[in-house]
Amino acid sequence: MDIDNSSYYVGVLREHGVDGIVILDRRDPELGKEIIVKRRYLKGAPFGLKVVVEYLYRQKDNYYGKIIEVLGNPAQPDVATLAIVRHYGLAENFPPAVLQAAKAIPDELDSETIERELAEGRIDHREQQVITIDGLDAKDLDDAIYLETRDGQYHLWVHIADVSHYVRPGTALDTEAMQRGNSVYLPNLVLPMLPPQISNGIASLHPGVDRLTVTCRLRIERDGKVTDGEVYPSLINSCARLSYEEVEPVLKGHAELQADRPESLKTMLFAMRECALALRCKRKRRGALEFEFPETKIEIDDTGRPIEVSREEIGISNQIIEEFMIAANEYIAALTDKHQLPAIYRVHETPDPDKLQQFEHLSVLLGLNFRISPEPEPAEIAEILAELKGKTYEPTLSAVLLRAMAKAKYSVDNSGHFALAAKDYLHFTAPIRRYADLVTHRSLKMLGQRKTKVSRYRLIEIAKHISATERNAEAAERDNRTYLIALYLSDQIGTEYEGVISSISSSALYVQLENTAEGAIMYRSLPDYYSYLEQELAARNERTGEMVRLGDKVRVKLVEVDLNLLQITFELLRHDSGTGVAGGKGDAAVGKQRTKTAQPSAARTAKRRKNRRTAGTKSKKCSSRRDRQSRGSGSGLTRSQRAKIARRERQRAERQRIKDSLKKERY
């Protein structure tokens, strides 16, 4: 079932007298935590299962709805994943018309089609030793590469699946792909932008079969400068489907390629490593940013349960593909801009000045005294990252700097890409899984034509839409990853871990473990009162004066895992102050020994509260459970809640307006 998530919610159905009540997985700013379901709207749904509920109306302070779908046992990983899919309104199944259109496309290229395409000018590259490098489980292979080294230069061919040949503007396939915007990749589920018959079939660059492609050929100097290039329709036949797992140890000299691989393939891989390094160094010299944060690797079994969570570093083989794709995207963007083709660019704006100022403040605490211009150039930020490299506080300060960066998005205005330090940039290399790339391929086919076939207004609407679908997909992927990590830890309650303070808020200290899992130490669980110092991104123990800062090392015990709320909760056992971004007053041990001490007396509590009220406006206080209880819940809607409801209604109206406009105007 595919549903719009604007008025649908996910939760667990419980008994509520003769009726039912859905306890929502996520607290909603409008509805709170519960939706009551009258008996006539239960539709036979069993209690205790995960369900999708549609909100219908409000009566006094209660919200009412009806059951739309029963997902299943909330303890099952596949049900939990499905709940995330429903929460974000991700499309799971393809409409019959789309499946019928995909079925009409041949599974393979026949000789007649190949002869016709070659006669119409498509270049035959089937003699090249073309390869693909992807993850072991990847099925939608949309990029292939080939490299020659001659005359002291690199000659790189980047072959991209010609999806636009099969997905024509205005068709059912095109409309569905645009609505989805992108594929969504979860560890235990893939939601493709295009039906599998296309994404894993005729468009995918599998080895040993003829495939239609669009080729970007680049001539690259030894210093990484691209001096020449062209783009044209082509035909390839990949000779090898390689994986990162196979290539990485070969490039590091730890292993050999499979016995059936030719020696020339190994030679080309090492030349590719050299070329990628040259491209990377060239980007770094112009000021491109490199934030080095580990990825999370989650291994799951056949039932969908995680069996291992670990830190995954980006290898040389990944960098080869990354650099080649960036180079191709930049060249195509410059070409598109030069010929004023209708296009959707990938833009990245300058950083948030206020967040940069917060970074400066933290650097002063460290004695580093970094100063950043109000409108910095990428090279200025890159220089700071280079200076941080290898320092004990690099992960912490790099994370703070990363939070100051804007979110990349799609736009018809070519304003450049700050992080890449690129004047022109767009997406060209993944049309199987990104609609923006499909738009780019169609634009390239307009080269030499006097009239364009798509309006600027249409592209503006598409850019807004696919930017939103991308953010939605990223949020779903993040939640699913968090769920699997939480599930992995759920049978390890009571286990102790070493970690570092990764974030600090007004309600909790956040700890990241070595395997990248992150959880919270709630202030209310600590024996003393803490104040949140927003400008310093720190917390202060009001009794001892001890400071907790980003990067401080801690030892924690896992005390709770909530798989519905996706929350991991730790108990603080030891805090090594002074190990993070600034010094403190030495180690402080808490836990069993600390919790044996008497709670503060009423007089001392009153005095501390008075001191906190007069401590200044820069310190935001961390509320305790008693503080929250004493405030009371109130009745009716607050001004903030009314504002949130109004904002959400405007967002719904805007989404509907975009959908309506996209239906009216097609290519």
JSON list of N, CA and C in Angstrom, two decimals, residues 9-79:
[
{"chain": "A", "resi": 9, "resn": "TYR", "atom": "N", "xyz": [-0.56, 8.19, 10.35]},
{"chain": "A", "resi": 9, "resn": "TYR", "atom": "CA", "xyz": [0.41, 8.05, 11.43]},
{"chain": "A", "resi": 9, "resn": "TYR", "atom": "C", "xyz": [0.59, 6.57, 11.74]},
{"chain": "A", "resi": 10, "resn": "VAL", "atom": "N", "xyz": [1.73, 6.25, 12.32]},
{"chain": "A", "resi": 10, "resn": "VAL", "atom": "CA", "xyz": [2.07, 4.86, 12.63]},
{"chain": "A", "resi": 10, "resn": "VAL", "atom": "C", "xyz": [2.23, 4.71, 14.13]},
{"chain": "A", "resi": 11, "resn": "GLY", "atom": "N", "xyz": [1.71, 3.60, 14.66]},
{"chain": "A", "resi": 11, "resn": "GLY", "atom": "CA", "xyz": [1.84, 3.33, 16.08]},
{"chain": "A", "resi": 11, "resn": "GLY", "atom": "C", "xyz": [1.33, 1.95, 16.43]},
{"chain": "A", "resi": 12, "resn": "VAL", "atom": "N", "xyz": [1.24, 1.67, 17.72]},
{"chain": "A", "resi": 12, "resn": "VAL", "atom": "CA", "xyz": [0.77, 0.38, 18.21]},
{"chain": "A", "resi": 12, "resn": "VAL", "atom": "C", "xyz": [-0.65, 0.54, 18.73]},
{"chain": "A", "resi": 13, "resn": "LEU", "atom": "N", "xyz": [-1.53, -0.36, 18.30]},
{"chain": "A", "resi": 13, "resn": "LEU", "atom": "CA", "xyz": [-2.94, -0.31, 18.71]},
{"chain": "A", "resi": 13, "resn": "LEU", "atom": "C", "xyz": [-3.12, -0.98, 20.06]},
{"chain": "A", "resi": 14, "resn": "ARG", "atom": "N", "xyz": [-3.73, -0.25, 21.02]},
{"chain": "A", "resi": 14, "resn": "ARG", "atom": "CA", "xyz": [-4.01, -0.77, 22.35]},
{"chain": "A", "resi": 14, "resn": "ARG", "atom": "C", "xyz": [-5.51, -0.68, 22.63]},
{"chain": "A", "resi": 15, "resn": "GLU", "atom": "N", "xyz": [-5.94, -1.46, 23.65]},
{"chain": "A", "resi": 15, "resn": "GLU", "atom": "CA", "xyz": [-7.34, -1.38, 24.09]},
{"chain": "A", "resi": 15, "resn": "GLU", "atom": "C", "xyz": [-7.59, -0.07, 24.81]},
{"chain": "A", "resi": 16, "resn": "HIS", "atom": "N", "xyz": [-8.80, 0.47, 24.61]},
{"chain": "A", "resi": 16, "resn": "HIS", "atom": "CA", "xyz": [-9.19, 1.72, 25.26]},
{"chain": "A", "resi": 16, "resn": "HIS", "atom": "C", "xyz": [-10.68, 1.64, 25.56]},
{"chain": "A", "resi": 17, "resn": "GLY", "atom": "N", "xyz": [-11.01, 0.87, 26.60]},
{"chain": "A", "resi": 17, "resn": "GLY", "atom": "CA", "xyz": [-12.41, 0.59, 26.88]},
{"chain": "A", "resi": 17, "resn": "GLY", "atom": "C", "xyz": [-12.98, -0.27, 25.78]},
{"chain": "A", "resi": 18, "resn": "VAL", "atom": "N", "xyz": [-14.12, 0.18, 25.19]},
{"chain": "A", "resi": 18, "resn": "VAL", "atom": "CA", "xyz": [-14.70, -0.55, 24.07]},
{"chain": "A", "resi": 18, "resn": "VAL", "atom": "C", "xyz": [-14.06, -0.14, 22.75]},
{"chain": "A", "resi": 19, "resn": "ASP", "atom": "N", "xyz": [-13.25, 0.90, 22.80]},
{"chain": "A", "resi": 19, "resn": "ASP", "atom": "CA", "xyz": [-12.60, 1.41, 21.60]},
{"chain": "A", "resi": 19, "resn": "ASP", "atom": "C", "xyz": [-11.13, 0.99, 21.58]},
{"chain": "A", "resi": 20, "resn": "GLY", "atom": "N", "xyz": [-10.39, 1.59, 20.70]},
{"chain": "A", "resi": 20, "resn": "GLY", "atom": "CA", "xyz": [-8.94, 1.37, 20.64]},
{"chain": "A", "resi": 20, "resn": "GLY", "atom": "C", "xyz": [-8.22, 2.70, 20.71]},
{"chain": "A", "resi": 21, "resn": "ILE", "atom": "N", "xyz": [-6.94, 2.64, 20.98]},
{"chain": "A", "resi": 21, "resn": "ILE", "atom": "CA", "xyz": [-6.12, 3.85, 20.99]},
{"chain": "A", "resi": 21, "resn": "ILE", "atom": "C", "xyz": [-4.76, 3.50, 20.38]},
{"chain": "A", "resi": 22, "resn": "VAL", "atom": "N", "xyz": [-4.31, 4.33, 19.47]},
{"chain": "A", "resi": 22, "resn": "VAL", "atom": "CA", "xyz": [-3.02, 4.11, 18.82]},
{"chain": "A", "resi": 22, "resn": "VAL", "atom": "C", "xyz": [-1.97, 4.98, 19.52]},
{"chain": "A", "resi": 23, "resn": "ILE", "atom": "N", "xyz": [-0.98, 4.32, 20.11]},
{"chain": "A", "resi": 23, "resn": "ILE", "atom": "CA", "xyz": [0.14, 5.03, 20.72]},
{"chain": "A", "resi": 23, "resn": "ILE", "atom": "C", "xyz": [1.16, 5.29, 19.61]},
{"chain": "A", "resi": 24, "resn": "LEU", "atom": "N", "xyz": [1.29, 6.53, 19.21]},
{"chain": "A", "resi": 24, "resn": "LEU", "atom": "CA", "xyz": [2.12, 6.87, 18.06]},
{"chain": "A", "resi": 24, "resn": "LEU", "atom": "C", "xyz": [3.60, 6.61, 18.33]},
{"chain": "A", "resi": 25, "resn": "ASP", "atom": "N", "xyz": [4.30, 6.16, 17.28]},
{"chain": "A", "resi": 25, "resn": "ASP", "atom": "CA", "xyz": [5.74, 5.94, 17.40]},
{"chain": "A", "resi": 25, "resn": "ASP", "atom": "C", "xyz": [6.48, 7.25, 17.63]},
{"chain": "A", "resi": 26, "resn": "ARG", "atom": "N", "xyz": [6.02, 8.31, 16.99]},
{"chain": "A", "resi": 26, "resn": "ARG", "atom": "CA", "xyz": [6.66, 9.63, 17.15]},
{"chain": "A", "resi": 26, "resn": "ARG", "atom": "C", "xyz": [5.63, 10.61, 17.67]},
{"chain": "A", "resi": 27, "resn": "ARG", "atom": "N", "xyz": [6.01, 11.37, 18.65]},
{"chain": "A", "resi": 27, "resn": "ARG", "atom": "CA", "xyz": [5.12, 12.40, 19.16]},
{"chain": "A", "resi": 27, "resn": "ARG", "atom": "C", "xyz": [4.92, 13.46, 18.09]},
{"chain": "A", "resi": 28, "resn": "ASP", "atom": "N", "xyz": [3.66, 13.74, 17.76]},
{"chain": "A", "resi": 28, "resn": "ASP", "atom": "CA", "xyz": [3.36, 14.72, 16.73]},
{"chain": "A", "resi": 28, "resn": "ASP", "atom": "C", "xyz": [3.11, 16.09, 17.37]},
{"chain": "A", "resi": 29, "resn": "PRO", "atom": "N", "xyz": [3.66, 17.18, 16.80]},
{"chain": "A", "resi": 29, "resn": "PRO", "atom": "CA", "xyz": [3.47, 18.50, 17.40]},
{"chain": "A", "resi": 29, "resn": "PRO", "atom": "C", "xyz": [2.01, 18.94, 17.44]},
{"chain": "A", "resi": 30, "resn": "GLU", "atom": "N", "xyz": [1.19, 18.39, 16.55]},
{"chain": "A", "resi": 30, "resn": "GLU", "atom": "CA", "xyz": [-0.23, 18.74, 16.54]},
{"chain": "A", "resi": 30, "resn": "GLU", "atom": "C", "xyz": [-1.06, 17.82, 17.43]},
{"chain": "A", "resi": 31, "resn": "LEU", "atom": "N", "xyz": [-0.86, 16.52, 17.24]},
{"chain": "A", "resi": 31, "resn": "LEU", "atom": "CA", "xyz": [-1.75, 15.54, 17.86]},
{"chain": "A", "resi": 31, "resn": "LEU", "atom": "C", "xyz": [-1.23, 14.99, 19.18]},
{"chain": "A", "resi": 32, "resn": "GLY", "atom": "N", "xyz": [0.01, 15.21, 19.48]},
{"chain": "A", "resi": 32, "resn": "GLY", "atom": "CA", "xyz": [0.57, 14.63, 20.69]},
{"chain": "A", "resi": 32, "resn": "GLY", "atom": "C", "xyz": [0.99, 13.19, 20.46]},
{"chain": "A", "resi": 33, "resn": "LYS", "atom": "N", "xyz": [0.60, 12.30, 21.37]},
{"chain": "A", "resi": 33, "resn": "LYS", "atom": "CA", "xyz": [1.11, 10.92, 21.36]},
{"chain": "A", "resi": 33, "resn": "LYS", "atom": "C", "xyz": [0.05, 9.88, 21.06]},
{"chain": "A", "resi": 34, "resn": "GLU", "atom": "N", "xyz": [-1.23, 10.26, 21.04]},
{"chain": "A", "resi": 34, "resn": "GLU", "atom": "CA", "xyz": [-2.29, 9.25, 20.94]},
{"chain": "A", "resi": 34, "resn": "GLU", "atom": "C", "xyz": [-3.38, 9.67, 19.95]},
{"chain": "A", "resi": 35, "resn": "ILE", "atom": "N", "xyz": [-3.96, 8.67, 19.30]},
{"chain": "A", "resi": 35, "resn": "ILE", "atom": "CA", "xyz": [-5.14, 8.86, 18.47]},
{"chain": "A", "resi": 35, "resn": "ILE", "atom": "C", "xyz": [-6.15, 7.78, 18.85]},
{"chain": "A", "resi": 36, "resn": "ILE", "atom": "N", "xyz": [-7.33, 8.21, 19.27]},
{"chain": "A", "resi": 36, "resn": "ILE", "atom": "CA", "xyz": [-8.38, 7.26, 19.67]},
{"chain": "A", "resi": 36, "resn": "ILE", "atom": "C", "xyz": [-9.09, 6.74, 18.42]},
{"chain": "A", "resi": 37, "resn": "VAL", "atom": "N", "xyz": [-9.37, 5.44, 18.41]},
{"chain": "A", "resi": 37, "resn": "VAL", "atom": "CA", "xyz": [-10.07, 4.82, 17.28]},
{"chain": "A", "resi": 37, "resn": "VAL", "atom": "C", "xyz": [-11.38, 4.22, 17.80]},
{"chain": "A", "resi": 38, "resn": "LYS", "atom": "N", "xyz": [-12.50, 4.79, 17.37]},
{"chain": "A", "resi": 38, "resn": "LYS", "atom": "CA", "xyz": [-13.81, 4.25, 17.75]},
{"chain": "A", "resi": 38, "resn": "LYS", "atom": "C", "xyz": [-13.96, 2.82, 17.24]},
{"chain": "A", "resi": 39, "resn": "ARG", "atom": "N", "xyz": [-14.78, 2.06, 17.94]},
{"chain": "A", "resi": 39, "resn": "ARG", "atom": "CA", "xyz": [-14.92, 0.64, 17.64]},
{"chain": "A", "resi": 39, "resn": "ARG", "atom": "C", "xyz": [-15.29, 0.39, 16.17]},
{"chain": "A", "resi": 40, "resn": "ARG", "atom": "N", "xyz": [-16.15, 1.25, 15.62]},
{"chain": "A", "resi": 40, "resn": "ARG", "atom": "CA", "xyz": [-16.58, 1.04, 14.23]},
{"chain": "A", "resi": 40, "resn": "ARG", "atom": "C", "xyz": [-15.45, 1.28, 13.23]},
{"chain": "A", "resi": 41, "resn": "TYR", "atom": "N", "xyz": [-14.39, 1.97, 13.67]},
{"chain": "A", "resi": 41, "resn": "TYR", "atom": "CA", "xyz": [-13.27, 2.27, 12.78]},
{"chain": "A", "resi": 41, "resn": "TYR", "atom": "C", "xyz": [-12.08, 1.34, 13.00]},
{"chain": "A", "resi": 42, "resn": "LEU", "atom": "N", "xyz": [-12.24, 0.35, 13.90]},
{"chain": "A", "resi": 42, "resn": "LEU", "atom": "CA", "xyz": [-11.14, -0.59, 14.15]},
{"chain": "A", "resi": 42, "resn": "LEU", "atom": "C", "xyz": [-10.95, -1.58, 13.00]},
{"chain": "A", "resi": 43, "resn": "LYS", "atom": "N", "xyz": [-12.04, -1.89, 12.32]},
{"chain": "A", "resi": 43, "resn": "LYS", "atom": "CA", "xyz": [-12.00, -2.79, 11.16]},
{"chain": "A", "resi": 43, "resn": "LYS", "atom": "C", "xyz": [-11.36, -4.13, 11.48]},
{"chain": "A", "resi": 44, "resn": "GLY", "atom": "N", "xyz": [-11.61, -4.62, 12.71]},
{"chain": "A", "resi": 44, "resn": "GLY", "atom": "CA", "xyz": [-11.13, -5.93, 13.10]},
{"chain": "A", "resi": 44, "resn": "GLY", "atom": "C", "xyz": [-9.65, -6.01, 13.39]},
{"chain": "A", "resi": 45, "resn": "ALA", "atom": "N", "xyz": [-8.98, -4.88, 13.49]},
{"chain": "A", "resi": 45, "resn": "ALA", "atom": "CA", "xyz": [-7.54, -4.89, 13.75]},
{"chain": "A", "resi": 45, "resn": "ALA", "atom": "C", "xyz": [-7.25, -5.44, 15.14]},
{"chain": "A", "resi": 46, "resn": "PRO", "atom": "N", "xyz": [-6.34, -6.41, 15.27]},
{"chain": "A", "resi": 46, "resn": "PRO", "atom": "CA", "xyz": [-6.00, -6.97, 16.58]},
{"chain": "A", "resi": 46, "resn": "PRO", "atom": "C", "xyz": [-5.19, -5.97, 17.41]},
{"chain": "A", "resi": 47, "resn": "PHE", "atom": "N", "xyz": [-5.42, -5.99, 18.71]},
{"chain": "A", "resi": 47, "resn": "PHE", "atom": "CA", "xyz": [-4.66, -5.12, 19.60]},
{"chain": "A", "resi": 47, "resn": "PHE", "atom": "C", "xyz": [-3.23, -5.64, 19.74]},
{"chain": "A", "resi": 48, "resn": "GLY", "atom": "N", "xyz": [-2.32, -4.73, 19.99]},
{"chain": "A", "resi": 48, "resn": "GLY", "atom": "CA", "xyz": [-0.92, -5.09, 20.19]},
{"chain": "A", "resi": 48, "resn": "GLY", "atom": "C", "xyz": [-0.08, -5.09, 18.94]},
{"chain": "A", "resi": 49, "resn": "LEU", "atom": "N", "xyz": [-0.70, -4.81, 17.78]},
{"chain": "A", "resi": 49, "resn": "LEU", "atom": "CA", "xyz": [0.05, -4.82, 16.53]},
{"chain": "A", "resi": 49, "resn": "LEU", "atom": "C", "xyz": [0.34, -3.39, 16.05]},
{"chain": "A", "resi": 50, "resn": "LYS", "atom": "N", "xyz": [1.34, -3.29, 15.21]},
{"chain": "A", "resi": 50, "resn": "LYS", "atom": "CA", "xyz": [1.68, -2.01, 14.60]},
{"chain": "A", "resi": 50, "resn": "LYS", "atom": "C", "xyz": [0.68, -1.73, 13.49]},
{"chain": "A", "resi": 51, "resn": "VAL", "atom": "N", "xyz": [0.15, -0.49, 13.46]},
{"chain": "A", "resi": 51, "resn": "VAL", "atom": "CA", "xyz": [-0.88, -0.14, 12.49]},
{"chain": "A", "resi": 51, "resn": "VAL", "atom": "C", "xyz": [-0.60, 1.23, 11.88]},
{"chain": "A", "resi": 52, "resn": "VAL", "atom": "N", "xyz": [-1.30, 1.50, 10.78]},
{"chain": "A", "resi": 52, "resn": "VAL", "atom": "CA", "xyz": [-1.35, 2.84, 10.20]},
{"chain": "A", "resi": 52, "resn": "VAL", "atom": "C", "xyz": [-2.73, 3.39, 10.49]},
{"chain": "A", "resi": 53, "resn": "VAL", "atom": "N", "xyz": [-2.79, 4.59, 11.07]},
{"chain": "A", "resi": 53, "resn": "VAL", "atom": "CA", "xyz": [-4.06, 5.21, 11.43]},
{"chain": "A", "resi": 53, "resn": "VAL", "atom": "C", "xyz": [-4.19, 6.55, 10.70]},
{"chain": "A", "resi": 54, "resn": "GLU", "atom": "N", "xyz": [-5.40, 6.80, 10.21]},
{"chain": "A", "resi": 54, "resn": "GLU", "atom": "CA", "xyz": [-5.66, 8.09, 9.56]},
{"chain": "A", "resi": 54, "resn": "GLU", "atom": "C", "xyz": [-6.35, 9.01, 10.56]},
{"chain": "A", "resi": 55, "resn": "TYR", "atom": "N", "xyz": [-5.81, 10.21, 10.71]},
{"chain": "A", "resi": 55, "resn": "TYR", "atom": "CA", "xyz": [-6.43, 11.21, 11.60]},
{"chain": "A", "resi": 55, "resn": "TYR", "atom": "C", "xyz": [-7.68, 11.76, 10.93]},
{"chain": "A", "resi": 56, "resn": "LEU", "atom": "N", "xyz": [-8.81, 11.78, 11.68]},
{"chain": "A", "resi": 56, "resn": "LEU", "atom": "CA", "xyz": [-10.08, 12.24, 11.13]},
{"chain": "A", "resi": 56, "resn": "LEU", "atom": "C", "xyz": [-10.52, 13.58, 11.70]},
{"chain": "A", "resi": 57, "resn": "TYR", "atom": "N", "xyz": [-10.60, 13.69, 13.03]},
{"chain": "A", "resi": 57, "resn": "TYR", "atom": "CA", "xyz": [-11.13, 14.92, 13.62]},
{"chain": "A", "resi": 57, "resn": "TYR", "atom": "C", "xyz": [-10.68, 15.05, 15.07]},
{"chain": "A", "resi": 58, "resn": "ARG", "atom": "N", "xyz": [-10.89, 16.26, 15.60]},
{"chain": "A", "resi": 58, "resn": "ARG", "atom": "CA", "xyz": [-10.58, 16.54, 17.00]},
{"chain": "A", "resi": 58, "resn": "ARG", "atom": "C", "xyz": [-11.87, 16.85, 17.74]},
{"chain": "A", "resi": 59, "resn": "GLN", "atom": "N", "xyz": [-11.98, 16.32, 18.96]},
{"chain": "A", "resi": 59, "resn": "GLN", "atom": "CA", "xyz": [-13.12, 16.61, 19.81]},
{"chain": "A", "resi": 59, "resn": "GLN", "atom": "C", "xyz": [-12.60, 16.95, 21.19]},
{"chain": "A", "resi": 60, "resn": "LYS", "atom": "N", "xyz": [-12.77, 18.22, 21.57]},
{"chain": "A", "resi": 60, "resn": "LYS", "atom": "CA", "xyz": [-12.17, 18.75, 22.79]},
{"chain": "A", "resi": 60, "resn": "LYS", "atom": "C", "xyz": [-10.66, 18.53, 22.74]},
{"chain": "A", "resi": 61, "resn": "ASP", "atom": "N", "xyz": [-10.11, 17.83, 23.72]},
{"chain": "A", "resi": 61, "resn": "ASP", "atom": "CA", "xyz": [-8.65, 17.63, 23.73]},
{"chain": "A", "resi": 61, "resn": "ASP", "atom": "C", "xyz": [-8.24, 16.28, 23.17]},
{"chain": "A", "resi": 62, "resn": "ASN", "atom": "N", "xyz": [-9.17, 15.55, 22.57]},
{"chain": "A", "resi": 62, "resn": "ASN", "atom": "CA", "xyz": [-8.87, 14.23, 22.04]},
{"chain": "A", "resi": 62, "resn": "ASN", "atom": "C", "xyz": [-8.87, 14.24, 20.51]},
{"chain": "A", "resi": 63, "resn": "TYR", "atom": "N", "xyz": [-8.05, 13.35, 19.95]},
{"chain": "A", "resi": 63, "resn": "TYR", "atom": "CA", "xyz": [-7.95, 13.23, 18.49]},
{"chain": "A", "resi": 63, "resn": "TYR", "atom": "C", "xyz": [-8.41, 11.83, 18.09]},
{"chain": "A", "resi": 64, "resn": "TYR", "atom": "N", "xyz": [-9.18, 11.78, 17.00]},
{"chain": "A", "resi": 64, "resn": "TYR", "atom": "CA", "xyz": [-9.79, 10.52, 16.59]},
{"chain": "A", "resi": 64, "resn": "TYR", "atom": "C", "xyz": [-9.39, 10.17, 15.16]},
{"chain": "A", "resi": 65, "resn": "GLY", "atom": "N", "xyz": [-9.35, 8.86, 14.89]},
{"chain": "A", "resi": 65, "resn": "GLY", "atom": "CA", "xyz": [-8.98, 8.41, 13.56]},
{"chain": "A", "resi": 65, "resn": "GLY", "atom": "C", "xyz": [-9.53, 7.03, 13.26]},
{"chain": "A", "resi": 66, "resn": "LYS", "atom": "N", "xyz": [-9.09, 6.45, 12.14]},
{"chain": "A", "resi": 66, "resn": "LYS", "atom": "CA", "xyz": [-9.53, 5.11, 11.77]},
{"chain": "A", "resi": 66, "resn": "LYS", "atom": "C", "xyz": [-8.33, 4.31, 11.27]},
{"chain": "A", "resi": 67, "resn": "ILE", "atom": "N", "xyz": [-8.41, 3.00, 11.46]},
{"chain": "A", "resi": 67, "resn": "ILE", "atom": "CA", "xyz": [-7.33, 2.11, 11.05]},
{"chain": "A", "resi": 67, "resn": "ILE", "atom": "C", "xyz": [-7.32, 1.99, 9.52]},
{"chain": "A", "resi": 68, "resn": "ILE", "atom": "N", "xyz": [-6.15, 2.17, 8.93]},
{"chain": "A", "resi": 68, "resn": "ILE", "atom": "CA", "xyz": [-5.99, 2.07, 7.48]},
{"chain": "A", "resi": 68, "resn": "ILE", "atom": "C", "xyz": [-5.32, 0.76, 7.10]},
{"chain": "A", "resi": 69, "resn": "GLU", "atom": "N", "xyz": [-4.33, 0.34, 7.91]},
{"chain": "A", "resi": 69, "resn": "GLU", "atom": "CA", "xyz": [-3.56, -0.85, 7.56]},
{"chain": "A", "resi": 69, "resn": "GLU", "atom": "C", "xyz": [-2.97, -1.46, 8.82]},
{"chain": "A", "resi": 70, "resn": "VAL", "atom": "N", "xyz": [-2.95, -2.78, 8.89]},
{"chain": "A", "resi": 70, "resn": "VAL", "atom": "CA", "xyz": [-2.28, -3.50, 9.96]},
{"chain": "A", "resi": 70, "resn": "VAL", "atom": "C", "xyz": [-0.93, -3.96, 9.43]},
{"chain": "A", "resi": 71, "resn": "LEU", "atom": "N", "xyz": [0.15, -3.53, 10.09]},
{"chain": "A", "resi": 71, "resn": "LEU", "atom": "CA", "xyz": [1.50, -3.85, 9.62]},
{"chain": "A", "resi": 71, "resn": "LEU", "atom": "C", "xyz": [2.02, -5.16, 10.19]},
{"chain": "A", "resi": 72, "resn": "GLY", "atom": "N", "xyz": [1.69, -5.44, 11.47]},
{"chain": "A", "resi": 72, "resn": "GLY", "atom": "CA", "xyz": [2.13, -6.70, 12.05]},
{"chain": "A", "resi": 72, "resn": "GLY", "atom": "C", "xyz": [2.76, -6.53, 13.42]},
{"chain": "A", "resi": 73, "resn": "ASN", "atom": "N", "xyz": [3.48, -7.57, 13.84]},
{"chain": "A", "resi": 73, "resn": "ASN", "atom": "CA", "xyz": [4.12, -7.60, 15.15]},
{"chain": "A", "resi": 73, "resn": "ASN", "atom": "C", "xyz": [5.23, -6.55, 15.22]},
{"chain": "A", "resi": 74, "resn": "PRO", "atom": "N", "xyz": [5.15, -5.59, 16.14]},
{"chain": "A", "resi": 74, "resn": "PRO", "atom": "CA", "xyz": [6.16, -4.53, 16.19]},
{"chain": "A", "resi": 74, "resn": "PRO", "atom": "C", "xyz": [7.56, -5.02, 16.53]},
{"chain": "A", "resi": 75, "resn": "ALA", "atom": "N", "xyz": [7.66, -6.27, 17.04]},
{"chain": "A", "resi": 75, "resn": "ALA", "atom": "CA", "xyz": [8.98, -6.80, 17.39]},
{"chain": "A", "resi": 75, "resn": "ALA", "atom": "C", "xyz": [9.73, -7.35, 16.18]},
{"chain": "A", "resi": 76, "resn": "GLN", "atom": "N", "xyz": [9.04, -7.51, 15.05]},
{"chain": "A", "resi": 76, "resn": "GLN", "atom": "CA", "xyz": [9.67, -8.06, 13.86]},
{"chain": "A", "resi": 76, "resn": "GLN", "atom": "C", "xyz": [10.40, -6.96, 13.08]},
{"chain": "A", "resi": 77, "resn": "PRO", "atom": "N", "xyz": [11.66, -7.18, 12.69]},
{"chain": "A", "resi": 77, "resn": "PRO", "atom": "CA", "xyz": [12.43, -6.15, 11.97]},
{"chain": "A", "resi": 77, "resn": "PRO", "atom": "C", "xyz": [11.76, -5.68, 10.68]},
{"chain": "A", "resi": 78, "resn": "ASP", "atom": "N", "xyz": [11.16, -6.62, 9.92]},
{"chain": "A", "resi": 78, "resn": "ASP", "atom": "CA", "xyz": [10.54, -6.21, 8.66]},
{"chain": "A", "resi": 78, "resn": "ASP", "atom": "C", "xyz": [9.33, -5.32, 8.91]},
{"chain": "A", "resi": 79, "resn": "VAL", "atom": "N", "xyz": [8.62, -5.56, 10.01]},
{"chain": "A", "resi": 79, "resn": "VAL", "atom": "CA", "xyz": [7.47, -4.71, 10.36]},
{"chain": "A", "resi": 79, "resn": "VAL", "atom": "C", "xyz": [7.95, -3.32, 10.77]}
]
